[in-house]
Coordinates of C-alpha atoms in Angstrom, one line a residue:
Chain A
X1 CA -39.1 7.1 1.7
X2 CA -39.1 10.3 3.7
X3 CA -37.0 13.2 2.3
X4 CA -33.4 13.2 3.4
X5 CA -32.2 15.8 5.8
X6 CA -29.9 18.5 4.3
X7 CA -26.9 17.0 6.2
X8 CA -27.5 13.5 5.0
X9 CA -28.2 14.7 1.4
X10 CA -25.0 16.8 1.2
X11 CA -22.9 14.1 2.8
X12 CA -24.1 11.4 0.3
X13 CA -23.6 13.8 -2.6
X14 CA -20.0 14.5 -1.4
X15 CA -19.3 10.8 -1.7
X16 CA -21.1 10.2 -5.0
X17 CA -17.9 10.1 -7.2
X18 CA -15.2 8.9 -4.7
X19 CA -14.4 7.9 -1.2
X20 CA -13.5 10.8 1.0
X21 CA -12.5 11.5 4.6
X22 CA -14.4 13.9 6.9
X23 CA -12.4 17.0 6.3
X24 CA -12.6 16.6 2.5
X25 CA -16.4 16.1 2.9
X26 CA -16.6 19.4 4.8
X27 CA -14.7 21.2 2.1
X28 CA -16.6 19.7 -0.8
X29 CA -20.0 20.4 0.8
X30 CA -19.0 24.0 1.1
X31 CA -17.9 24.1 -2.5
X32 CA -20.8 22.2 -4.0
X33 CA -23.3 24.4 -2.2
X34 CA -21.4 27.5 -3.2
X35 CA -20.9 28.4 0.5
X36 CA -24.7 28.3 1.3
X37 CA -24.3 25.1 3.4
X38 CA -21.7 24.6 6.0
X39 CA -21.3 21.3 7.7
X40 CA -19.6 21.6 11.0
X41 CA -17.6 18.8 12.6
X42 CA -20.3 17.9 15.1
X43 CA -23.0 17.6 12.4
X44 CA -20.6 15.8 10.1
X45 CA -19.4 13.1 12.4
X46 CA -22.7 12.4 14.1
X47 CA -24.2 12.1 10.6
X48 CA -21.4 9.8 9.5
X49 CA -21.9 7.6 12.6
X50 CA -25.6 7.3 11.8
X51 CA -25.1 6.5 8.1
X52 CA -22.5 3.9 8.9
X53 CA -25.0 2.3 11.3
X54 CA -27.6 2.4 8.5
X55 CA -25.2 0.9 6.1
X56 CA -25.5 3.8 3.7
X57 CA -21.8 4.5 3.9
X58 CA -18.8 2.4 5.0
X59 CA -15.2 3.2 6.0
X60 CA -12.5 2.0 3.6
X61 CA -8.7 1.9 4.0
X62 CA -6.2 2.9 1.3
X63 CA -2.5 2.7 1.9
X64 CA -0.8 6.1 1.7
X65 CA -3.7 8.1 3.0
X66 CA -3.4 10.2 6.1
X67 CA -3.5 7.5 8.9
X68 CA -5.3 9.8 11.3
X69 CA -8.3 9.8 9.0
X70 CA -10.6 7.3 7.6
X71 CA -12.1 7.3 4.1
X72 CA -15.8 6.7 3.7
X73 CA -17.6 5.5 0.6
X74 CA -21.2 5.0 -0.5
X75 CA -22.7 1.6 -0.2
X76 CA -25.2 0.2 -2.6
X77 CA -28.0 1.2 -0.2
X78 CA -26.6 4.7 0.2
X79 CA -26.4 5.2 -3.6
X80 CA -30.0 4.1 -4.0
X81 CA -31.1 6.5 -1.3
X82 CA -29.3 9.4 -2.9
X83 CA -30.7 8.5 -6.4
X84 CA -34.2 8.3 -4.9
X85 CA -33.8 11.7 -3.3
X86 CA -32.5 13.3 -6.4
X87 CA -35.5 11.8 -8.3
X88 CA -37.9 13.2 -5.7
X89 CA -36.3 16.6 -6.0
X90 CA -36.4 16.5 -9.8
X91 CA -40.1 15.7 -9.7
X92 CA -40.7 18.7 -7.3
X93 CA -38.7 21.0 -9.6
X94 CA -40.8 19.8 -12.6
X95 CA -44.0 20.5 -10.7
X96 CA -42.8 23.9 -9.7
X97 CA -41.9 24.8 -13.3
X98 CA -45.3 23.7 -14.4
X99 CA -46.8 26.1 -11.9
X100 CA -44.5 28.9 -13.1
X101 CA -42.6 29.1 -9.9
X102 CA -39.2 28.6 -11.4
Chain B
X1 CA -9.5 22.0 23.4
X2 CA -11.2 19.5 21.1
X3 CA -10.4 16.7 23.6
X4 CA -12.3 18.6 26.3
X5 CA -15.3 19.1 24.1
X6 CA -15.3 15.4 23.1
X7 CA -16.4 14.7 26.7
X8 CA -19.8 16.0 25.6
X9 CA -20.2 13.0 23.3
X10 CA -21.0 9.4 24.0
X11 CA -18.0 7.1 24.6
X12 CA -18.8 5.2 21.4
X13 CA -18.5 8.4 19.4
X14 CA -15.3 9.4 21.1
X15 CA -13.7 6.0 20.5
X16 CA -14.7 6.1 16.8
X17 CA -13.9 9.6 15.8
X18 CA -11.4 11.3 18.2
X19 CA -8.3 11.0 16.0
X20 CA -10.1 12.2 12.9
X21 CA -11.6 15.1 14.8
X22 CA -8.3 16.1 16.3
X23 CA -6.8 16.1 12.8
X24 CA -9.8 18.1 11.3
X25 CA -9.7 20.8 14.0
X26 CA -5.9 21.1 13.5
X27 CA -6.5 21.6 9.8
X28 CA -9.5 23.9 10.3
X29 CA -7.3 26.1 12.5
X30 CA -4.4 26.3 10.1
X31 CA -6.3 26.4 6.8
X32 CA -9.1 28.7 7.8
X33 CA -11.8 26.8 5.9
X34 CA -14.2 28.6 8.2
X35 CA -13.7 30.4 11.6
X36 CA -12.1 28.0 14.1
X37 CA -14.3 29.4 17.0
X38 CA -17.4 28.8 15.0
X39 CA -16.4 25.2 14.3
X40 CA -15.7 24.7 18.1
X41 CA -19.0 26.3 19.0
X42 CA -20.9 24.1 16.5
X43 CA -19.2 21.0 17.9
X44 CA -20.1 22.0 21.5
X45 CA -23.7 22.8 20.5
X46 CA -24.2 19.4 18.8
X47 CA -22.5 17.6 21.7
X48 CA -24.8 19.4 24.2
X49 CA -27.9 18.6 22.2
X50 CA -28.5 22.4 21.8
X51 CA -29.0 21.8 18.1
X52 CA -29.8 18.8 16.0
X53 CA -27.7 17.7 13.1
X54 CA -30.5 18.6 10.7
X55 CA -30.5 22.4 10.5
X56 CA -27.3 24.0 9.5
X57 CA -27.5 27.6 8.4
X58 CA -28.9 29.2 11.5
X59 CA -25.7 28.8 13.4
X60 CA -23.9 31.8 12.3
X61 CA -23.0 35.4 13.1
X62 CA -23.5 36.8 16.6
X63 CA -24.8 33.6 18.1
X64 CA -21.6 31.8 17.0
X65 CA -19.5 34.6 18.4
X66 CA -21.3 34.5 21.7
X67 CA -21.0 30.7 22.1
X68 CA -17.5 30.7 20.9
X69 CA -16.4 33.0 23.7
X70 CA -18.0 33.0 27.1
X71 CA -20.2 29.9 26.9
X72 CA -17.5 27.9 25.3
X73 CA -14.9 28.8 27.9
X74 CA -17.3 28.0 30.7
X75 CA -18.2 24.8 29.1
X76 CA -14.6 23.8 28.8
X77 CA -14.0 24.4 32.4
X78 CA -17.0 22.3 33.4
X79 CA -16.0 19.3 31.3
X80 CA -12.3 19.4 31.8
X81 CA -12.4 17.3 34.9
X82 CA -14.1 14.3 33.3
X83 CA -12.6 14.7 29.9
X84 CA -9.3 13.1 30.9
X85 CA -10.6 10.3 33.1
X86 CA -8.6 7.1 33.0
X87 CA -11.3 5.3 31.0
X88 CA -11.4 8.1 28.5
X89 CA -7.6 7.9 28.1
X90 CA -7.7 4.1 27.8
X91 CA -10.5 4.3 25.2
X92 CA -8.5 6.8 23.1
X93 CA -5.3 4.7 23.3
X94 CA -7.1 1.5 22.5
X95 CA -8.6 3.2 19.4
X96 CA -5.1 4.3 18.3
X97 CA -3.9 0.7 18.6
X98 CA -6.8 -0.4 16.5
X99 CA -6.1 2.2 13.8
X100 CA -2.3 1.5 13.9
X101 CA -2.7 -2.2 13.5
X102 CA -5.2 -1.7 10.6
X103 CA -2.7 0.7 8.9
X104 CA 0.1 -1.7 9.6
X105 CA -1.8 -4.6 8.0
X106 CA -2.5 -2.4 4.9
X107 CA 1.1 -1.0 4.7
X108 CA 2.8 -1.5 1.4
X109 CA 6.1 0.2 1.9
X110 CA 8.5 1.7 4.4
X111 CA 7.0 5.1 3.8
X112 CA 3.7 3.7 5.1
X113 CA 5.4 2.4 8.3
X114 CA 7.1 5.9 8.6
X115 CA 3.7 7.4 8.4
X116 CA 2.3 5.2 11.2
X117 CA 5.3 6.0 13.4
X118 CA 4.8 9.7 12.9
X119 CA 1.2 9.8 14.3
X120 CA 1.4 6.9 16.7
X121 CA 4.8 7.4 18.4
X122 CA 6.7 10.3 19.9
X123 CA 9.7 11.6 18.0
X124 CA 12.0 10.1 20.7
X125 CA 10.2 6.8 20.8
X126 CA 12.3 3.8 21.8
X127 CA 11.9 0.1 21.4
X128 CA 13.5 -2.5 23.6
X129 CA 13.1 -6.2 22.6
X130 CA 14.0 -9.0 25.0
X131 CA 16.5 -7.0 27.1
X132 CA 18.5 -5.8 24.0
X133 CA 19.6 -2.1 23.9
X134 CA 16.9 0.5 23.2
X135 CA 16.5 1.4 19.5
X136 CA 14.9 4.4 17.9
X137 CA 12.7 4.3 14.8
X138 CA 15.5 5.5 12.6
X139 CA 17.6 2.6 13.8
X140 CA 14.8 0.0 13.3
X141 CA 13.9 1.2 9.8
X142 CA 17.3 0.1 8.6
X143 CA 15.8 -3.4 8.6
X144 CA 13.7 -2.3 5.7
X145 CA 10.0 -3.0 5.0
X146 CA 10.4 -6.8 4.7
X147 CA 12.3 -6.9 8.0
X148 CA 9.6 -5.0 9.9
X149 CA 6.3 -6.0 8.2
X150 CA 4.4 -9.2 8.4
X151 CA 1.4 -10.2 6.3
X152 CA 0.0 -12.2 9.2
X153 CA -2.9 -10.7 11.1
X154 CA -1.6 -9.6 14.5
X155 CA -3.6 -10.7 17.5
X156 CA -3.5 -8.2 20.3
X157 CA -5.3 -7.3 23.5
X158 CA -4.7 -5.0 26.4
X159 CA -4.2 -6.7 29.7
X160 CA -3.6 -3.8 32.1
X161 CA -3.7 -0.1 32.1
X162 CA -2.5 2.4 34.6
X163 CA -1.7 6.1 34.8
X164 CA 1.8 7.0 35.7
X165 CA 3.5 10.3 36.3
X166 CA 3.4 12.2 33.0
X167 CA 1.6 9.5 31.1
X168 CA 0.2 6.0 31.1
X169 CA 1.4 2.4 30.9
X170 CA -0.3 -0.3 28.9
X171 CA 0.5 -4.0 29.3
X172 CA -0.5 -6.1 26.3
X173 CA -0.3 -9.4 24.6
X174 CA 0.8 -9.1 21.0
X175 CA 1.0 -12.5 19.4
X176 CA 3.3 -14.6 21.6
X177 CA 4.8 -11.6 23.4
X178 CA 4.1 -9.7 26.5
X179 CA 4.5 -6.0 25.8
X180 CA 4.6 -2.9 28.0
X181 CA 4.1 0.4 26.2
X182 CA 4.5 3.8 27.8
X183 CA 2.3 6.6 26.5
X184 CA 2.8 10.4 27.0
X185 CA 0.4 13.2 26.4
X186 CA 1.9 15.6 23.9
X187 CA 0.4 18.8 22.3
X188 CA -0.6 16.5 19.3
X189 CA -2.5 14.1 21.7
X190 CA -1.4 10.8 23.2
X191 CA 1.6 9.2 21.7
X192 CA 3.6 6.1 22.5
X193 CA 7.0 6.9 23.8
X194 CA 8.4 3.5 24.8
X195 CA 7.8 0.0 23.7
X196 CA 9.3 -3.0 25.6
X197 CA 8.8 -6.6 24.4
X198 CA 9.3 -9.7 26.6
X199 CA 8.8 -13.3 25.6
X200 CA 5.6 -14.7 27.0
X201 CA 6.5 -17.3 29.7
X202 CA 4.7 -20.5 29.3
X203 CA 3.2 -22.0 32.5

């Protein structure tokens, strides 16, 4: 599998432990990346649209949530893709350490 | 402003995400997660295809400031005419009905119905059923959750749509009823201001 783009990777990471709506994803990506990665609304929602089409994430409904917004959660395929990417990154870091880079 | 910029995106995208984006931009503006102008400029740039969704960090500093001022204002002027075309308005309203019926189906309490009323209807919304006197939401909610909610899946479809002075009129079939809803554009977006229900006449 090709490496994930930063937008896709961060979006999947933001949904790893719970379903979230778009605004919460934007906030969490900023927090998880310690401000190094900002996902604007254009990037966010075009990526969401693509990942829903790919069946990597899916919208879910929960009563009591802000009705203007939809929650998204990882599908099995999305979780597998995220795990594969984390594995790939881990192997790269291991190689870099062996080479004395990090 | 966001509704103008949405015209840069395909109709399928607008139909899918317009309410969420309106809510996000309202929160971005008030909470200051990051500069509102930068968020608008990023949204315009992605919509115009000036940047892909893959690279994020380059869009910062002076470029954002430049786009967020002169280019953005020019862009808004250029798209404003097509942003509010009748088909765009209808798509947005249809999407709101879809969301509202989804939320209604999932509702568990009167609070959930209140919540739908707040984002779907105007504060002075009125409902008229079969020629009875007009009632407001606060009058209707006295019937309680059980009196207003049904577990049945509601079948609905839009039959006709037309722009009227100050808003739009939507004729629908909802279950066995013919319904005419009036919509008004408010600072928060399109909201339903009047709901009139008639029995469907059998041929």
